[in-house]
PDB file of C-alpha atoms in Angstrom:
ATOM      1  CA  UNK A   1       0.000   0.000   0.000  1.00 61.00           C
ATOM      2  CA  UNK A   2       3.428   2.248   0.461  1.00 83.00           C
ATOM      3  CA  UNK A   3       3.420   2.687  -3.225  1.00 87.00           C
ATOM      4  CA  UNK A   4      -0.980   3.802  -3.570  1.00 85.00           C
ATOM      5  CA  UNK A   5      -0.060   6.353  -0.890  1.00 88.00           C
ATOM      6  CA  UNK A   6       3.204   7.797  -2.802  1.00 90.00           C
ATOM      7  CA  UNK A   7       0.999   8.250  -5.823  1.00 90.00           C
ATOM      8  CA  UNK A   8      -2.128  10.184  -3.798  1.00 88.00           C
ATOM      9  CA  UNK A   9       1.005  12.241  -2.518  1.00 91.00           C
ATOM     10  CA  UNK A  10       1.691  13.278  -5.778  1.00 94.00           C
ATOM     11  CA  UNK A  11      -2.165  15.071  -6.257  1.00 93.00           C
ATOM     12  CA  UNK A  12      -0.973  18.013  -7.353  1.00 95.00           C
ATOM     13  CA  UNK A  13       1.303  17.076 -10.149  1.00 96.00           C
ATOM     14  CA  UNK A  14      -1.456  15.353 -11.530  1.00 96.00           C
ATOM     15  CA  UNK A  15      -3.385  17.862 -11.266  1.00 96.00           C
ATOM     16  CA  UNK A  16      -1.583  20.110 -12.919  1.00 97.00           C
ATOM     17  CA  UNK A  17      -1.051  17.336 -16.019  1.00 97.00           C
ATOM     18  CA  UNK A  18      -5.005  16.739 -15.881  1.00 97.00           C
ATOM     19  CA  UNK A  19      -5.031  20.818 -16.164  1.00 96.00           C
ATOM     20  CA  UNK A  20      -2.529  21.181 -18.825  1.00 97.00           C
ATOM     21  CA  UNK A  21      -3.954  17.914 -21.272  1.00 98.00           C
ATOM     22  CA  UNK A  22      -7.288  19.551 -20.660  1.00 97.00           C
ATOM     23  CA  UNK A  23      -6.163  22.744 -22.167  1.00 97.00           C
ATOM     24  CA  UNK A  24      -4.550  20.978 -25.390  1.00 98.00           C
ATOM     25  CA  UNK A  25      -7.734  18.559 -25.646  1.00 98.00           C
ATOM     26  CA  UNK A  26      -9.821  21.852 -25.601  1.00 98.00           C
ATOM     27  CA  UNK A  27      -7.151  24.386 -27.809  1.00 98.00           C
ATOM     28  CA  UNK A  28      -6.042  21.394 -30.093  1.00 98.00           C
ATOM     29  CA  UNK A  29      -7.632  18.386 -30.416  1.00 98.00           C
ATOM     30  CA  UNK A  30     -10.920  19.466 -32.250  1.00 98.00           C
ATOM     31  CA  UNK A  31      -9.119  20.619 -35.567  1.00 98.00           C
ATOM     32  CA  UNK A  32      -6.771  18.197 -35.423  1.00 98.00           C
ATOM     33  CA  UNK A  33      -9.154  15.062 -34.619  1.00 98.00           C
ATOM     34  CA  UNK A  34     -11.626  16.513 -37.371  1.00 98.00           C
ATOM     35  CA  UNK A  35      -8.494  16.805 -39.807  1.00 97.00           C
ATOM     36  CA  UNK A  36      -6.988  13.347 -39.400  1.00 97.00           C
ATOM     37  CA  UNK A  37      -9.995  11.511 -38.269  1.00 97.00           C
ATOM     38  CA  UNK A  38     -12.824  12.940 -40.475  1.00 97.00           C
ATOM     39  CA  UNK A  39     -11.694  14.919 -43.392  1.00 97.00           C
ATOM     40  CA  UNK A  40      -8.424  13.401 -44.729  1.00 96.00           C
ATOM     41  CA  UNK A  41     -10.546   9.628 -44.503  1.00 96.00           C
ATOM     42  CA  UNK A  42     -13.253  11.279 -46.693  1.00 95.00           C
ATOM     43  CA  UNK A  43     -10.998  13.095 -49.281  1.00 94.00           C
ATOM     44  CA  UNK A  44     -12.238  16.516 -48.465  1.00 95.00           C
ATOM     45  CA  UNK A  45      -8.713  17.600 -48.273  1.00 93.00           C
ATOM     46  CA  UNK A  46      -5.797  15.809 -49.928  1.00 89.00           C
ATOM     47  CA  UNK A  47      -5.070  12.181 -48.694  1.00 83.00           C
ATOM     48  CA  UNK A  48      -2.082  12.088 -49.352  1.00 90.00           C
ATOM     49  CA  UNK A  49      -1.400  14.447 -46.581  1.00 93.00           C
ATOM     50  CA  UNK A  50      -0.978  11.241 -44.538  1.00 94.00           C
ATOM     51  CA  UNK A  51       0.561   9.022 -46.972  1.00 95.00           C
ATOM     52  CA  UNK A  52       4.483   7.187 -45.596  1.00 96.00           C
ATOM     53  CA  UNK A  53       6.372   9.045 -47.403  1.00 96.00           C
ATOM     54  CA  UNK A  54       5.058  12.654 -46.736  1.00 95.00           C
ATOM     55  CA  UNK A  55       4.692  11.210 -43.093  1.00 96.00           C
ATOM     56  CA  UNK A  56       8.458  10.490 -42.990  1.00 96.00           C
ATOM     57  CA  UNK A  57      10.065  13.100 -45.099  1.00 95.00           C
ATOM     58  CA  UNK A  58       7.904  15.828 -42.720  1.00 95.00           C
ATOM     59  CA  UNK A  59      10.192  13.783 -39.620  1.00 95.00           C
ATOM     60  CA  UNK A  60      13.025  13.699 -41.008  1.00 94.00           C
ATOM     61  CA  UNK A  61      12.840  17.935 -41.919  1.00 94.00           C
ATOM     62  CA  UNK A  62      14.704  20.165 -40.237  1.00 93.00           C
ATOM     63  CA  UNK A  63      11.383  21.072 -38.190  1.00 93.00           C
ATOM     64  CA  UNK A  64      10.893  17.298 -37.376  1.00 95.00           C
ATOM     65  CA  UNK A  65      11.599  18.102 -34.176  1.00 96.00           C
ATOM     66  CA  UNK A  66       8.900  20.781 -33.871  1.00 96.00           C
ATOM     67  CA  UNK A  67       6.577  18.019 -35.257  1.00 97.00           C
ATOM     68  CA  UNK A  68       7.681  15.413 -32.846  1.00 97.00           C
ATOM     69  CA  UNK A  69       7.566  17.607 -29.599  1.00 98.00           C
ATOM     70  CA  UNK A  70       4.162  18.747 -30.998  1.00 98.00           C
ATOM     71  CA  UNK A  71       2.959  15.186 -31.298  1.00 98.00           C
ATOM     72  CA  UNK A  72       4.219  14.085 -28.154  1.00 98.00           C
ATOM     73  CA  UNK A  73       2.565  16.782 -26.387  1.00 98.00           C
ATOM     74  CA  UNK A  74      -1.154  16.132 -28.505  1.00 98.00           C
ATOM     75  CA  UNK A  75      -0.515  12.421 -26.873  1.00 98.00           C
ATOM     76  CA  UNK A  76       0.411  12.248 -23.479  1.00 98.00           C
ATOM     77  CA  UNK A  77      -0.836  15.196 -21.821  1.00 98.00           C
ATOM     78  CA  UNK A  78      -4.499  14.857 -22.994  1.00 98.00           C
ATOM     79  CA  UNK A  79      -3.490  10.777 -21.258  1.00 98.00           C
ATOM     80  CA  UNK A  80      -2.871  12.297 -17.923  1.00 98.00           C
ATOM     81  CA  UNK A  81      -5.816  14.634 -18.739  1.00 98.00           C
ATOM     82  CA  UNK A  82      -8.015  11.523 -19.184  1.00 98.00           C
ATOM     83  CA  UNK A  83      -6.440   9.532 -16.474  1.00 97.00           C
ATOM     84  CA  UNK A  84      -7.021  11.944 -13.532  1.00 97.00           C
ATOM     85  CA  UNK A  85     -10.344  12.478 -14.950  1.00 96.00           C
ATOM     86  CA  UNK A  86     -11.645   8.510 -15.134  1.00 95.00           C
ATOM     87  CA  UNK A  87      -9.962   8.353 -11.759  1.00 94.00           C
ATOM     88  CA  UNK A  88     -12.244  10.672 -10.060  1.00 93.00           C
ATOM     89  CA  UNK A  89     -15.261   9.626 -11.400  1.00 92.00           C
ATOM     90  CA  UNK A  90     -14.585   6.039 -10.760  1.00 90.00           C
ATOM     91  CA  UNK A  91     -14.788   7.335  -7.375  1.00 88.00           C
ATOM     92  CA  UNK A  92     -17.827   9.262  -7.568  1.00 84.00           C
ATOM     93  CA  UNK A  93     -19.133   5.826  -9.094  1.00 84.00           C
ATOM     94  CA  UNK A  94     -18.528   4.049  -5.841  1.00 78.00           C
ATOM     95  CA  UNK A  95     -16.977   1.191  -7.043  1.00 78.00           C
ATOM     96  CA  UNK A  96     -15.198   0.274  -4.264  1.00 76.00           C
ATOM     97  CA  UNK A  97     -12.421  -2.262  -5.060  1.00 83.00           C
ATOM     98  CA  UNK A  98     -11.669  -0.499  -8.458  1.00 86.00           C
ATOM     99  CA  UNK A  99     -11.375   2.778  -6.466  1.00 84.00           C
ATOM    100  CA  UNK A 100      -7.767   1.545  -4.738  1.00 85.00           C
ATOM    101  CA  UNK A 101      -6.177   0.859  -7.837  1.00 89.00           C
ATOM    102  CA  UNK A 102      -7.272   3.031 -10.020  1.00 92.00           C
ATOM    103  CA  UNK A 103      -4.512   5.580  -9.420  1.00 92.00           C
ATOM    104  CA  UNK A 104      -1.854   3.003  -9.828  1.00 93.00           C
ATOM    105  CA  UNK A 105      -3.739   1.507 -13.589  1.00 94.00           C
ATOM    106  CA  UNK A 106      -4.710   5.628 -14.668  1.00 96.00           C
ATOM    107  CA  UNK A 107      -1.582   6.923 -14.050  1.00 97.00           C
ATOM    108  CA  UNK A 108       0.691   3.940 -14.488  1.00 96.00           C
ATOM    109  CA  UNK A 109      -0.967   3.716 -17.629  1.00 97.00           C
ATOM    110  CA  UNK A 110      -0.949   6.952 -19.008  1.00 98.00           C
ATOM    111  CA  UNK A 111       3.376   6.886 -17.393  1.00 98.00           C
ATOM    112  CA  UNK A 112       3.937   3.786 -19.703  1.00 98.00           C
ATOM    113  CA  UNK A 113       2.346   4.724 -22.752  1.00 98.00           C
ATOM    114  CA  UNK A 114       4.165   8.097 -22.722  1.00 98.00           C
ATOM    115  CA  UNK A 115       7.111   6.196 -22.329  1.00 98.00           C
ATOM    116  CA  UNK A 116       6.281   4.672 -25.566  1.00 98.00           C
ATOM    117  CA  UNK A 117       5.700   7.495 -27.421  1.00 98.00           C
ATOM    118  CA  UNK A 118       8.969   9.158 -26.526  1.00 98.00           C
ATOM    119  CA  UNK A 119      10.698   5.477 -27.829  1.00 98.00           C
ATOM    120  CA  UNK A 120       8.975   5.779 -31.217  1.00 98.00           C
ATOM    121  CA  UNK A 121       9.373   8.984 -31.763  1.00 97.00           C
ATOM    122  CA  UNK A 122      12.802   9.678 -30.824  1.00 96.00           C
ATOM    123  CA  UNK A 123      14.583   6.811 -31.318  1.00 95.00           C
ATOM    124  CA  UNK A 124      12.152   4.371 -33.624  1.00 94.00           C
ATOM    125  CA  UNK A 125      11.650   7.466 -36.110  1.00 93.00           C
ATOM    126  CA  UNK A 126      14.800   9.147 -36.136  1.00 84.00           C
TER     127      UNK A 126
ATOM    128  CA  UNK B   1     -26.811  -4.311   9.307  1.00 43.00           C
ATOM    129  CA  UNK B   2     -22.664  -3.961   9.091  1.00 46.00           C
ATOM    130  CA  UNK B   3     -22.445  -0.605  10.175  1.00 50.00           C
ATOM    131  CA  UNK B   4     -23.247  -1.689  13.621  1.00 50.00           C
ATOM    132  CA  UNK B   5     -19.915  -3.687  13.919  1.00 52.00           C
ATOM    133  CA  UNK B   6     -18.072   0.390  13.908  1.00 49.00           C
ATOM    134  CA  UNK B   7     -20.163   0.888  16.790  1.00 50.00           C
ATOM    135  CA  UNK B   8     -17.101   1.347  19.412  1.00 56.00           C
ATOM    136  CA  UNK B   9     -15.252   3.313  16.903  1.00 59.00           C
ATOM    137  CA  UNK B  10     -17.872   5.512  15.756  1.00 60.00           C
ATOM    138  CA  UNK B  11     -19.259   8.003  18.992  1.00 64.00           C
ATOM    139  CA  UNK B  12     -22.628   8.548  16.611  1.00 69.00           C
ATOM    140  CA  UNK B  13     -24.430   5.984  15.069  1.00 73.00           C
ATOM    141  CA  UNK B  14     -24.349   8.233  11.527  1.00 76.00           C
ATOM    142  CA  UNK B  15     -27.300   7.749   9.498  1.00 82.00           C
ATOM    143  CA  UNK B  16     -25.441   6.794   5.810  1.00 76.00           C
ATOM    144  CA  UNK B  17     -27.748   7.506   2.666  1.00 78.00           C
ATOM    145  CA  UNK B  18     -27.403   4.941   0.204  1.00 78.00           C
ATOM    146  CA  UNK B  19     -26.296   6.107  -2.898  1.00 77.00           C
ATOM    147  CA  UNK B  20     -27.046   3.922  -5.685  1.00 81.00           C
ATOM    148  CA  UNK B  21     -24.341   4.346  -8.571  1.00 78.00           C
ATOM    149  CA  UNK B  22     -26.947   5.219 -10.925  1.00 85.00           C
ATOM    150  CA  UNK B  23     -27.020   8.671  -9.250  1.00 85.00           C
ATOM    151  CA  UNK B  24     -25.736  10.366 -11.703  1.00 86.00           C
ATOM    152  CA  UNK B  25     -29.400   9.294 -14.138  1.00 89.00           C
ATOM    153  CA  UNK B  26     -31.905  10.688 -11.693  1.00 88.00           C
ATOM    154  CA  UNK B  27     -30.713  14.745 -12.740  1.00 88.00           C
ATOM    155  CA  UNK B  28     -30.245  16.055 -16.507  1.00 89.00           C
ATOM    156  CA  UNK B  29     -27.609  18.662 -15.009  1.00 90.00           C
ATOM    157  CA  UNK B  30     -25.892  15.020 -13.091  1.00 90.00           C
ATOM    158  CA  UNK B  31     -25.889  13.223 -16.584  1.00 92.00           C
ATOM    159  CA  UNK B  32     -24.419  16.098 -18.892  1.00 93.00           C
ATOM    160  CA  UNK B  33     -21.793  16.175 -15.899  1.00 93.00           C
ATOM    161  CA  UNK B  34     -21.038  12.403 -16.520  1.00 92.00           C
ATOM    162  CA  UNK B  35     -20.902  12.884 -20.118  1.00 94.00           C
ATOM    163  CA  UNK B  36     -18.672  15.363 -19.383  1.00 95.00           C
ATOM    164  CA  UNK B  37     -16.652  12.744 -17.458  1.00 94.00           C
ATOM    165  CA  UNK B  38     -16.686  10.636 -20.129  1.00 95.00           C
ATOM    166  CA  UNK B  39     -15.208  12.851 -22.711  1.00 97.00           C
ATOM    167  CA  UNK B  40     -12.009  12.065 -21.049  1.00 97.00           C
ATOM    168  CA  UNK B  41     -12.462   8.694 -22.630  1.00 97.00           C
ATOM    169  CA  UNK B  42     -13.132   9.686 -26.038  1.00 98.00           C
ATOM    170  CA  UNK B  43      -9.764  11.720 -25.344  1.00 98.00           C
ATOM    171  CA  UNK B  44      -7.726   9.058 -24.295  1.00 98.00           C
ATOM    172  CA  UNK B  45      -8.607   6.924 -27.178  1.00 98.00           C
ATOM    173  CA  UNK B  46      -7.596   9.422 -29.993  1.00 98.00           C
ATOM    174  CA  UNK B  47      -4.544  10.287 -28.277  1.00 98.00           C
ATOM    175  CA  UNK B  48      -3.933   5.946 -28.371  1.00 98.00           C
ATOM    176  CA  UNK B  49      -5.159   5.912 -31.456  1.00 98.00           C
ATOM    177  CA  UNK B  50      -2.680   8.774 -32.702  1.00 98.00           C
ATOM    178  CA  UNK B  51       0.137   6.731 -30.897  1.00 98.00           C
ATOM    179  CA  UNK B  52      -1.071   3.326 -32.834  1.00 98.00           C
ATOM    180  CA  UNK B  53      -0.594   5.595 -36.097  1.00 97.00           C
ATOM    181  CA  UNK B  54       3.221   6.246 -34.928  1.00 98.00           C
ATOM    182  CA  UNK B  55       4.181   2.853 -34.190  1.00 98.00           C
ATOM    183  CA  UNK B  56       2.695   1.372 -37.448  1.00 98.00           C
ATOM    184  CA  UNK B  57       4.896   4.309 -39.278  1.00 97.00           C
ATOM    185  CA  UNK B  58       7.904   3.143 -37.458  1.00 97.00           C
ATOM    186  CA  UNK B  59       6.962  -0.195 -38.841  1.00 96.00           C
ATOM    187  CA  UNK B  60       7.561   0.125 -42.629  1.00 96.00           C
ATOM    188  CA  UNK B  61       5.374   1.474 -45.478  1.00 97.00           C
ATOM    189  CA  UNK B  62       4.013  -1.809 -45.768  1.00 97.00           C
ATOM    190  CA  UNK B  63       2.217  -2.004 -42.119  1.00 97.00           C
ATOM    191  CA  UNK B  64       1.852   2.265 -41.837  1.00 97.00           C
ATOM    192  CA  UNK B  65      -0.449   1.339 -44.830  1.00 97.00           C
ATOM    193  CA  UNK B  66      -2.377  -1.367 -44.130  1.00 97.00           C
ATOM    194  CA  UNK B  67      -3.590   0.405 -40.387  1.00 97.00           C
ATOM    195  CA  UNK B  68      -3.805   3.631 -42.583  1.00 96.00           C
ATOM    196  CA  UNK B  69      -6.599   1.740 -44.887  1.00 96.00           C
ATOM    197  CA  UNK B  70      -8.278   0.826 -41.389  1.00 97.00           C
ATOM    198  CA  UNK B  71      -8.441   4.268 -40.399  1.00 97.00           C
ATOM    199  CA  UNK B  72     -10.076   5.555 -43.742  1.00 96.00           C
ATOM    200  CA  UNK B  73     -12.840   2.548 -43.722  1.00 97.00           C
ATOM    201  CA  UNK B  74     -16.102   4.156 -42.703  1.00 97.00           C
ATOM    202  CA  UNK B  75     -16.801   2.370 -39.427  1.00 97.00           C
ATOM    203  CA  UNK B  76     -13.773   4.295 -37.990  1.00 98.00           C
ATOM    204  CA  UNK B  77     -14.485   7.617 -39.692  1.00 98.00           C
ATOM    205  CA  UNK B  78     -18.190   6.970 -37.572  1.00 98.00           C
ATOM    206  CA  UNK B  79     -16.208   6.484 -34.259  1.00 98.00           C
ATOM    207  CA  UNK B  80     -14.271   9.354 -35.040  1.00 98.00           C
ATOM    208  CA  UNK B  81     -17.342  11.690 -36.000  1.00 98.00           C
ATOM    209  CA  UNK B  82     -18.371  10.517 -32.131  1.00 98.00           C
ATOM    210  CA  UNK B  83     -15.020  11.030 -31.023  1.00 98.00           C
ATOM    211  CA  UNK B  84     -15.507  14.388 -32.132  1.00 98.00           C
ATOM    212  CA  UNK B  85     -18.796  15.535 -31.255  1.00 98.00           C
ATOM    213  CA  UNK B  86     -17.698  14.248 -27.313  1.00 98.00           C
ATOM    214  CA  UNK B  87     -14.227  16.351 -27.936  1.00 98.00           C
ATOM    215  CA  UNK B  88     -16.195  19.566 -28.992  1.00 98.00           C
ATOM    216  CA  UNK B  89     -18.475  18.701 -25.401  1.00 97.00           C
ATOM    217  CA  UNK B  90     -14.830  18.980 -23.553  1.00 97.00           C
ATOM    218  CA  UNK B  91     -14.139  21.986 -25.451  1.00 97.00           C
ATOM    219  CA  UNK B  92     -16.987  23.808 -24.832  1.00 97.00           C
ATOM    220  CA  UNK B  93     -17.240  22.671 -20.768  1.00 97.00           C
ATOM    221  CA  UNK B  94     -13.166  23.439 -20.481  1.00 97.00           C
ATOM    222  CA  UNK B  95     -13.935  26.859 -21.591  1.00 96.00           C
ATOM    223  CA  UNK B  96     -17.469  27.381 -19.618  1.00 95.00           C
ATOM    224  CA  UNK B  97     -14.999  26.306 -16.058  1.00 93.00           C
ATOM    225  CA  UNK B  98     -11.788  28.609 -17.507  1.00 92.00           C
ATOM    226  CA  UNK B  99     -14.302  31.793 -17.222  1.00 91.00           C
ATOM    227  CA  UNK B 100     -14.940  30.691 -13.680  1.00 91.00           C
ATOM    228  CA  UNK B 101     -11.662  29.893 -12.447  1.00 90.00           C
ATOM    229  CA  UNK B 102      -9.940  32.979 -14.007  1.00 88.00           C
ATOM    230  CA  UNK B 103     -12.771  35.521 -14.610  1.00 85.00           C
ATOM    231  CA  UNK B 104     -12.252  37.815 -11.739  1.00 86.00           C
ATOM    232  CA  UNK B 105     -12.101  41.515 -11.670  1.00 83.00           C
ATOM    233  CA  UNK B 106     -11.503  43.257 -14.496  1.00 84.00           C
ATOM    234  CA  UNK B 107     -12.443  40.160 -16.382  1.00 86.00           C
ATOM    235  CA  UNK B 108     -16.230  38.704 -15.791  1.00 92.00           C
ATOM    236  CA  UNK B 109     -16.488  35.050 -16.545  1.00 92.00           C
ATOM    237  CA  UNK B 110     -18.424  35.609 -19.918  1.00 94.00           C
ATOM    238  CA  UNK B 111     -15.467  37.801 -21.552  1.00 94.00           C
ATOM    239  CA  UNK B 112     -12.440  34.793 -20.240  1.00 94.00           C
ATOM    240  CA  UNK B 113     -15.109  32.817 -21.996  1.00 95.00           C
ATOM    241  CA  UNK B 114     -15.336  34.715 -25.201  1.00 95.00           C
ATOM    242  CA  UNK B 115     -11.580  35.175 -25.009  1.00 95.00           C
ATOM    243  CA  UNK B 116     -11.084  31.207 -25.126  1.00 96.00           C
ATOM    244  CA  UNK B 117     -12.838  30.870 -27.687  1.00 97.00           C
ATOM    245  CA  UNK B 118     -11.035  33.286 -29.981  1.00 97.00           C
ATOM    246  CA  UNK B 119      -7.664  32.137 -28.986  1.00 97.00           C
ATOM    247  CA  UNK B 120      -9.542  28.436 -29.906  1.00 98.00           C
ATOM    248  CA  UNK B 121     -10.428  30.048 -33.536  1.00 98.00           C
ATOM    249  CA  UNK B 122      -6.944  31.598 -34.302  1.00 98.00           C
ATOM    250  CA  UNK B 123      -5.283  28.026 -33.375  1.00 97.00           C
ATOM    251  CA  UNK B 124      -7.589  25.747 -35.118  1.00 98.00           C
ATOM    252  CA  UNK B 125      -6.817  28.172 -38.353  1.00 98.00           C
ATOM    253  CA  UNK B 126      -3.423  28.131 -38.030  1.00 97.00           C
ATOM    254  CA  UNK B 127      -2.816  24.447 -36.962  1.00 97.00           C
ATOM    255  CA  UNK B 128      -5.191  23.447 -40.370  1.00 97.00           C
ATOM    256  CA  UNK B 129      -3.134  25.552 -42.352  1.00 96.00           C
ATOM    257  CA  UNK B 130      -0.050  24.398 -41.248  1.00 95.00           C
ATOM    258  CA  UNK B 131      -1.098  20.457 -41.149  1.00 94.00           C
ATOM    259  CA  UNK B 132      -2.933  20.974 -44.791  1.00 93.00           C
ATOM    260  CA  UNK B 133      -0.497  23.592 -46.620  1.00 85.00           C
ATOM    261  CA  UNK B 134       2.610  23.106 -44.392  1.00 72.00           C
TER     262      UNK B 134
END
């Protein structure tokens, strides 16, 4: 239980992540889910805007990094954002044995897949 | 009844209400508050879904392709025309709370509001011109 209480100790950095993916989810996420998710798939603007090689010679630019840091940010802040988020309301659920570890699985989660994310972008992509 | 057994540590027998955890069905205001809950979901799922894309182009034309073909088949452009209507929800709440939290004097709520909202029309410009012309 020494490691649950470490991670309720750490309430206001995850706070402050929940706060700052909120604020790219809000600022960011709408143009860019209804660009990649909606438009491009219909062919209302170019499709080959996501096509491999376009993909890989925008990396591999001199502002690749830009695109990276950008990409990294659109994915694992709005994670945290989500994590805190299903946390608490898991709790206002009342499901009792979820609501112990669902700190560790939220924000363990939303750790590890950020981890990944940094691995395929800087080092599988570059 | 359980509670009884907490009878030495508790001084008052406290009456507990039972709170079913379909609470959040019996108010309109206590379901668009869940919805707004789950909007975190829809969240977390584009931002794996955005990650899935990565890995598959770390993979090799060959596999970037074959997941891009998924993406593009109109079952998934559905979920994502969901994914986006719940997104806009998050948008429009996150903006709603931001004129709460900072809309004190000389600022009233409405204007922090209104202010989000431009900021949220110059970026979503921008970012489609530089993701479509860039």
């Amino acid at each position: 239980m020494g490691l649950l209480k470490k991670i309720n100790a750490l309430e206001p950095l995850w706070w402050s992540l929940f706060g700052l993916g909120g604020m790219i989810a809000a600022f960011i996420l709408p143009v860019h889910l209804f660009l990649h998710g909606i438009a491009i798939p219909m062919g209302w603007v170019s499709p080959d805007l996501l096509s491999y090689e376009r993909m890989m010679s925008v990396l591999s630019s001199p502002y690749g990094i830009i695109v990276k840091l950008f990409l990294f940010s659109i994915i694992s802040f709005p994670l945290f954002h989500a994590a805190h988020r299903i946390r608490l309301t898991i709790e206002d659920l009342r499901i009792g044995w979820l609501n112990t570890i669902m700190p560790l699985i939220s924000y363990g989660g939303a750790i590890v897949l950020s981890v990944i994310t940094i691995v395929v972008l800087f080092y599988k992509l570059s | 009844m359980k509670h009884t057994d907490n009878s030495i540590t508790e001084p008052t027998k406290t009456y507990r209400r039972i709170m079913p955890n379909t609470w959040w069905l019996k108010k309109g205001s206590y379901t668009l508050f869940m919805l707004r809950e789950l909007s975190s979901v829809f969240v977390a799922i584009y931002a794996i879904f955005l990650l899935i894309r990565l890995c598959a182009l770390s993979q090799g034309a060959e596999i970037y392709n074959s997941k891009t073909a998924i993406f593009n088949s109109g079952w998934m452009i559905a979920l994502h025309a969901v994914m986006w209507v719940f997104i806009m929800y998050h948008m429009i709440t996150w903006f709603k709370i931001s004129g709460r939290i900072f809309g004190k004097k000389p600022l009233s709520p409405g204007l922090v509001t209104i202010a989000n909202y431009i900021v949220w029309v110059v970026v979503s410009v921008v970012l489609f011109l530089i993701i479509t012309k860039g």
